[in-house]
Coordinates of C-alpha atoms in Angstrom, one line a residue:
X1 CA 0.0 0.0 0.0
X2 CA 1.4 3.5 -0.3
X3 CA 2.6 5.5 2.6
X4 CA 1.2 9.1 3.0
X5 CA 3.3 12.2 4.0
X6 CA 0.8 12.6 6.6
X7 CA 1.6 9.5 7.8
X8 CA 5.3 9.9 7.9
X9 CA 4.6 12.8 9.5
X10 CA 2.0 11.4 12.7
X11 CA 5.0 8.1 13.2
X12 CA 7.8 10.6 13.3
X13 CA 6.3 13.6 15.7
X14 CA 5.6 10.0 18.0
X15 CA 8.5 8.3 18.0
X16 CA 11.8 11.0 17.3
X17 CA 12.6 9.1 14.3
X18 CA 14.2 9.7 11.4
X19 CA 11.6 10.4 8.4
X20 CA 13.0 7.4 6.1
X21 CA 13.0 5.1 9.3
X22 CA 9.4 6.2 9.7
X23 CA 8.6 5.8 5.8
X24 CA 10.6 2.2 5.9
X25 CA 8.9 0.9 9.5
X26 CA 5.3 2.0 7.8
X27 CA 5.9 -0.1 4.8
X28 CA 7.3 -3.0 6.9
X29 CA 4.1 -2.9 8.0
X30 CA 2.0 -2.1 5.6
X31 CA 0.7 1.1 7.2
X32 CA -0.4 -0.1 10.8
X33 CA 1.1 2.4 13.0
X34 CA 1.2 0.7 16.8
X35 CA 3.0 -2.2 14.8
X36 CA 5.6 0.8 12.9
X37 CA 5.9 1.8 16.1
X38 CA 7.0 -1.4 17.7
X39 CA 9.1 -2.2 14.9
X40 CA 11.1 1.4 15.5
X41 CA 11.2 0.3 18.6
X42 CA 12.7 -3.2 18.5
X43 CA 15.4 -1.8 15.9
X44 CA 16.2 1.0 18.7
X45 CA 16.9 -1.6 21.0
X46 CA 19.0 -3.2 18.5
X47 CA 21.1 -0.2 17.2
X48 CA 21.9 0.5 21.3
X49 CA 22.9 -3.0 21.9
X50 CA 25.2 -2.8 18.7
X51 CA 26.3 0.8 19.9
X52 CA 27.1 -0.2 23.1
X53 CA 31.0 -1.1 22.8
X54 CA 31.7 2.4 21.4
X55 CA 33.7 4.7 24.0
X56 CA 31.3 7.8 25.1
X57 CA 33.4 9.8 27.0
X58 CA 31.5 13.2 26.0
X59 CA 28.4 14.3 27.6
X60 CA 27.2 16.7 30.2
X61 CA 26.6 16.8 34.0
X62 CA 23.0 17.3 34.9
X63 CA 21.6 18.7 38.3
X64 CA 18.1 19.0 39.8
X65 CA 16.6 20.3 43.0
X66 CA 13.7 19.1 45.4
X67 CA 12.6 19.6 48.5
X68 CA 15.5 20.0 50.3
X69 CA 16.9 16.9 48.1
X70 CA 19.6 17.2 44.8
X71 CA 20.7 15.3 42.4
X72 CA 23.8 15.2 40.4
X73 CA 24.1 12.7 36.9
X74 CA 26.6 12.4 34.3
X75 CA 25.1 10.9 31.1
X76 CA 27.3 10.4 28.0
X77 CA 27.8 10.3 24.6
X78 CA 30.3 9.7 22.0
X79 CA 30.8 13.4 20.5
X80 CA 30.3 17.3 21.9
X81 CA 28.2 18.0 19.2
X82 CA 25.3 15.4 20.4
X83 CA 26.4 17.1 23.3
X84 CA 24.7 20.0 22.8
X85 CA 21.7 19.3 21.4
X86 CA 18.9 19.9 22.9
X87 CA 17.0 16.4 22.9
X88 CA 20.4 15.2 24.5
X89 CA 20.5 17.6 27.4
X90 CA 16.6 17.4 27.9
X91 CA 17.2 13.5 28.3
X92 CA 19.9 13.9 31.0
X93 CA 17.8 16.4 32.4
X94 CA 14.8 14.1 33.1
X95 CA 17.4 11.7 34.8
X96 CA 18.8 13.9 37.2
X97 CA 15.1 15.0 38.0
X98 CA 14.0 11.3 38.1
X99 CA 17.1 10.5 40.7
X100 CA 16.1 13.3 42.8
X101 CA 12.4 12.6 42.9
X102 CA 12.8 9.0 43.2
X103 CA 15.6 8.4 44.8
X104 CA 16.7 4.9 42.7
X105 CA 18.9 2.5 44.7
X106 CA 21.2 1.6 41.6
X107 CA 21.6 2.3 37.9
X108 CA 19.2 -0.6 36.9
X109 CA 16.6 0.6 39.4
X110 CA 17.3 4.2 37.8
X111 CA 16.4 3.4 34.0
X112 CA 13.9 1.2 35.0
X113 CA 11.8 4.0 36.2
X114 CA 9.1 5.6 34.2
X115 CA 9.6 9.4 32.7
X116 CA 6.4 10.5 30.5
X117 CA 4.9 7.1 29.9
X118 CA 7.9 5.1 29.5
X119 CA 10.7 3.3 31.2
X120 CA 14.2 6.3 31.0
X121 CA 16.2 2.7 29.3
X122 CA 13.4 2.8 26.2
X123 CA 13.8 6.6 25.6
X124 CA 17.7 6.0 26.4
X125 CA 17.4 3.7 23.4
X126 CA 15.1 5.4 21.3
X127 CA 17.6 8.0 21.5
X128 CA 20.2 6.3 20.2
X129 CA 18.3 5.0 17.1
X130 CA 17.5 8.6 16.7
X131 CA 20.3 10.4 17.3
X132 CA 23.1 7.1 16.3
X133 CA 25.1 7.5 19.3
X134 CA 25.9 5.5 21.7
X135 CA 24.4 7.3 25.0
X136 CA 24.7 5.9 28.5
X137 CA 23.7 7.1 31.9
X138 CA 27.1 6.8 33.8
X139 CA 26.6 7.4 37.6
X140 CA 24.1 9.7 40.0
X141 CA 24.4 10.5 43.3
X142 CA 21.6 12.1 45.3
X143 CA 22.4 14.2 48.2
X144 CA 20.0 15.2 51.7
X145 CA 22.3 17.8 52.9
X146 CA 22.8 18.4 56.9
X147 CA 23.3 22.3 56.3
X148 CA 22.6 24.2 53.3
X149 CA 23.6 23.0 49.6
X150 CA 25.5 24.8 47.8
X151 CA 25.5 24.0 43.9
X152 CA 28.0 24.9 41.1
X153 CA 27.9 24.0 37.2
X154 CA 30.7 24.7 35.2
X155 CA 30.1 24.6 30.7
X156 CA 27.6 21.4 32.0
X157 CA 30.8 19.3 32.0
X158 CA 31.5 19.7 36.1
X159 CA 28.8 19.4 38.9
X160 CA 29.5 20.1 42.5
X161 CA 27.3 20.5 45.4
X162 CA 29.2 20.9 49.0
X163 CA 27.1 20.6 51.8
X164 CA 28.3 23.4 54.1
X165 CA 27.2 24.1 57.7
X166 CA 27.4 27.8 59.0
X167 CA 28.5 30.9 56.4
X168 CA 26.6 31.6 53.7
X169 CA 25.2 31.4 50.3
X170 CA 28.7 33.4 49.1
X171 CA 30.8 31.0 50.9
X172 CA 29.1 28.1 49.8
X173 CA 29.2 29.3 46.0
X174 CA 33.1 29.9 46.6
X175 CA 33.7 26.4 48.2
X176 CA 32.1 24.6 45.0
X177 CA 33.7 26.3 43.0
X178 CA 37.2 25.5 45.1
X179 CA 36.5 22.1 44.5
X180 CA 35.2 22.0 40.9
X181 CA 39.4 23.4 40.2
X182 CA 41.1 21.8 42.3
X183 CA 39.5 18.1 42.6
X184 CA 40.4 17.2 46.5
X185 CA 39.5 14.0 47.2
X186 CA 38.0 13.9 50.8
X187 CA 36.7 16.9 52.9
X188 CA 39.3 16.4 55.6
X189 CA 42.6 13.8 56.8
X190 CA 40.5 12.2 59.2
X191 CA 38.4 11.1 56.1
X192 CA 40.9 9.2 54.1
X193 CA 41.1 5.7 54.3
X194 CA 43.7 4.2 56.7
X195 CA 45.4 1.6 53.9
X196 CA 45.8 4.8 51.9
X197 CA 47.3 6.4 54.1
X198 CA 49.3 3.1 54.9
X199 CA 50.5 2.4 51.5
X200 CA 51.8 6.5 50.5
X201 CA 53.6 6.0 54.3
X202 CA 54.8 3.0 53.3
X203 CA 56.2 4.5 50.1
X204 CA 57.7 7.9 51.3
X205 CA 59.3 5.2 54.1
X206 CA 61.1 3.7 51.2
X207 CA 61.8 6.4 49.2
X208 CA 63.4 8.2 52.3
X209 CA 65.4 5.1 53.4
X210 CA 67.7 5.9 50.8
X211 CA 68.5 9.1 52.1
X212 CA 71.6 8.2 54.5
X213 CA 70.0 10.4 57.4
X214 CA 69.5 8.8 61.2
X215 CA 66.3 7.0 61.0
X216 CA 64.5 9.7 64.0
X217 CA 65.0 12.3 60.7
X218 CA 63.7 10.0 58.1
X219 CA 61.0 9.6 60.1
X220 CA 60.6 13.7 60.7
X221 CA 61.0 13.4 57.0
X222 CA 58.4 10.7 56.2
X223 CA 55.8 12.2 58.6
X224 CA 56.0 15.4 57.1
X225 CA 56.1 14.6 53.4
X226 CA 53.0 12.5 54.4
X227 CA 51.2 15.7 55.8
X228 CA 51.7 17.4 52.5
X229 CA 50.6 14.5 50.5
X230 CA 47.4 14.7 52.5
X231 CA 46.8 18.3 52.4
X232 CA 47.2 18.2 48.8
X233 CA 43.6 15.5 48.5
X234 CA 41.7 16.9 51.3
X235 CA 39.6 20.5 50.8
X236 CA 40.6 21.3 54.4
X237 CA 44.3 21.6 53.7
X238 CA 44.3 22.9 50.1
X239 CA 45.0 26.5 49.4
X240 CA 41.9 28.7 48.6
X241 CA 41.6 29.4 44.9
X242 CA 40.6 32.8 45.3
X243 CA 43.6 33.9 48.3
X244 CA 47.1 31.7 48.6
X245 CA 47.2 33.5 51.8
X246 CA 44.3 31.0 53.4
X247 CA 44.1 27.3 53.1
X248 CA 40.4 26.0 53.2
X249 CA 40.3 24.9 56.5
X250 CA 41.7 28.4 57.9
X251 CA 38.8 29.9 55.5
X252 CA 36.3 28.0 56.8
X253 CA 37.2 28.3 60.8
X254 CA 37.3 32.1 60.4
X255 CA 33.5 32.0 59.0
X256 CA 32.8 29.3 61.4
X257 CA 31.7 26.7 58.9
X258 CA 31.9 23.4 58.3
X259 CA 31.4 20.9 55.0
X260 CA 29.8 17.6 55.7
X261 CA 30.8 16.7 52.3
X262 CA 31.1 17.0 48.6
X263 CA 30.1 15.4 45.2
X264 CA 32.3 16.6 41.7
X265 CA 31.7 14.9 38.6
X266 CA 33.0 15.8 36.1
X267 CA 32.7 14.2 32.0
X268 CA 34.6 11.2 31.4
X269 CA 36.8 11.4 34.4
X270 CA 38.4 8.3 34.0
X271 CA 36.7 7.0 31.0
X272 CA 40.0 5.9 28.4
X273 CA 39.4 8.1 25.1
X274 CA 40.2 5.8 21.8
X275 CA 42.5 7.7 19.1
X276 CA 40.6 8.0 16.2
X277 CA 41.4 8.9 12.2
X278 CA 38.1 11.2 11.4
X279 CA 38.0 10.2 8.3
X280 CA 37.6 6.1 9.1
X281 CA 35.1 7.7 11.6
X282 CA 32.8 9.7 9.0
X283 CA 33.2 7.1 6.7
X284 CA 32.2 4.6 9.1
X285 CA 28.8 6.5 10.1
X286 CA 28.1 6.7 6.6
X287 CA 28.3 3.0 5.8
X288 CA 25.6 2.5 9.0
X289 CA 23.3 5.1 7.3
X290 CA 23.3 3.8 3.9

């Protein structure tokens, strides 16, 4: 039978798809909508299963608020351009507000959940179909602060929200935006894990050994050198962006504060980026659209 325009038209503005996936899934199926509509659906799945190997280490860091309650979520893609689009960034939008609304134990409970009449994996793979990149929702945390939040975005690629006790709105702004530069680690010493702290002891013990001093001053030495190494991946003992004069801790005693804690994500942190020829890469996208 033929396919209308109008009909195109209707499968498309439903679905996301592409027009000729539309036109092809309504003469699979001779017309029937709910059953081009499947079909789109099945071959989403499909293209995000086959997509799934390929590195995305672009994206952006979504954050939402609510009641009291927010929520930070990286979701990925495979290029800056998808990126920016705006269907991408709505998507990791609705996860961040899904995570802060529902509070999902795990990633499987998170795209499990329902956004708009379906489940955030389907439109996840809908997405991909639509968009032919591989997307994936990395991580989330959700955070109940014990004082007041304070939230900082930078370019959408780096989320922080430090929960600070004491100050205020300025300070709290400030802090976030201490931590989005200069990525400590833990909020104070006392927070670090003791077999860290064993193993860079253990290292500056041998690395000092070889120094020929009495061992009371290689252990001066060790001690100290461990100090520094500590202040350098805790907020508390780093020096304040915005005055070398102050280290955080000093900062936040003379306003009488205190951070419970932290979160900073930041895009593909972590994530190994392949080396690719652009060319192969074009090409290759080509061949799948053909």
């Amino acid at each position: 039978m033929a396919i209308t325009a109008a009909q195109v038209k209707a499968l498309r503005e439903s679905t996301g798809a592409g027009m000729m996936d539309c036109k092809r899934a309504l003469t699979e199926t001779n017309g029937d909508a709910e059953a081009a509509r499947n079909l789109l659906r099945k071959k989403g799945a499909a293209a995000a299963e086959k997509k799934a190997s390929r590195a995305a280490a672009e994206g952006v860091i979504a954050v939402a608020e609510s009641s009291g309650a927010i929520a930070v979520a990286e979701v990925n893609c495979e290029t800056d351009f998808v990126a920016r689009r705006e269907d991408f960034r709505k998507y990791a939008a609705s996860v961040a507000q899904t995570v802060v609304d529902q509070a999902p134990a795990s990633l499987e409970d998170l795209l499990a959940l329902d956004v708009d009449g379906q489940s955030l994996e389907q439109t996840r793979q809908d997405a991909v179909a639509r968009i032919g990149e591989n997307i994936s929702v990395r991580r989330f945390e959700r955070i109940q602060a014990q004082g007041e939040a304070s939230v900082y975005v930078h370019n959408n690629r780096i989320g922080v929200v430090v929960d600070l006790e004491g100050g205020d709105a300025e300070l709290g702004k400030n802090i976030a935006m201490h931590v989005a530069a200069m990525r400590p680690q833990h909020v104070s010493p006392d927070d670090v894990p003791a077999d860290v702290v064993e193993r860079e002891r253990t290292f500056l013990s041998d690395q000092a050994a070889d120094s020929g001093k009495p061992p009371e001053i290689v252990a001066r030495m060790v001690e100290g050198r461990l100090r520094k190494f500590l202040d350098g991946i805790c907020l508390t003992g780093q020096i304040f962006v915005r005055d070398s004069k102050l280290t955080v801790g000093k900062l936040l005693t003379s306003r009488k504060a205190r951070v419970h804690g932290f979160v900073r994500f930041e895009v593909g942190e972590g994530i190994e980026r392949p080396v690719s020829d652009l060319a192969e890469e074009v090409e290759a996208q080509l061949r799948e659209h053909r």
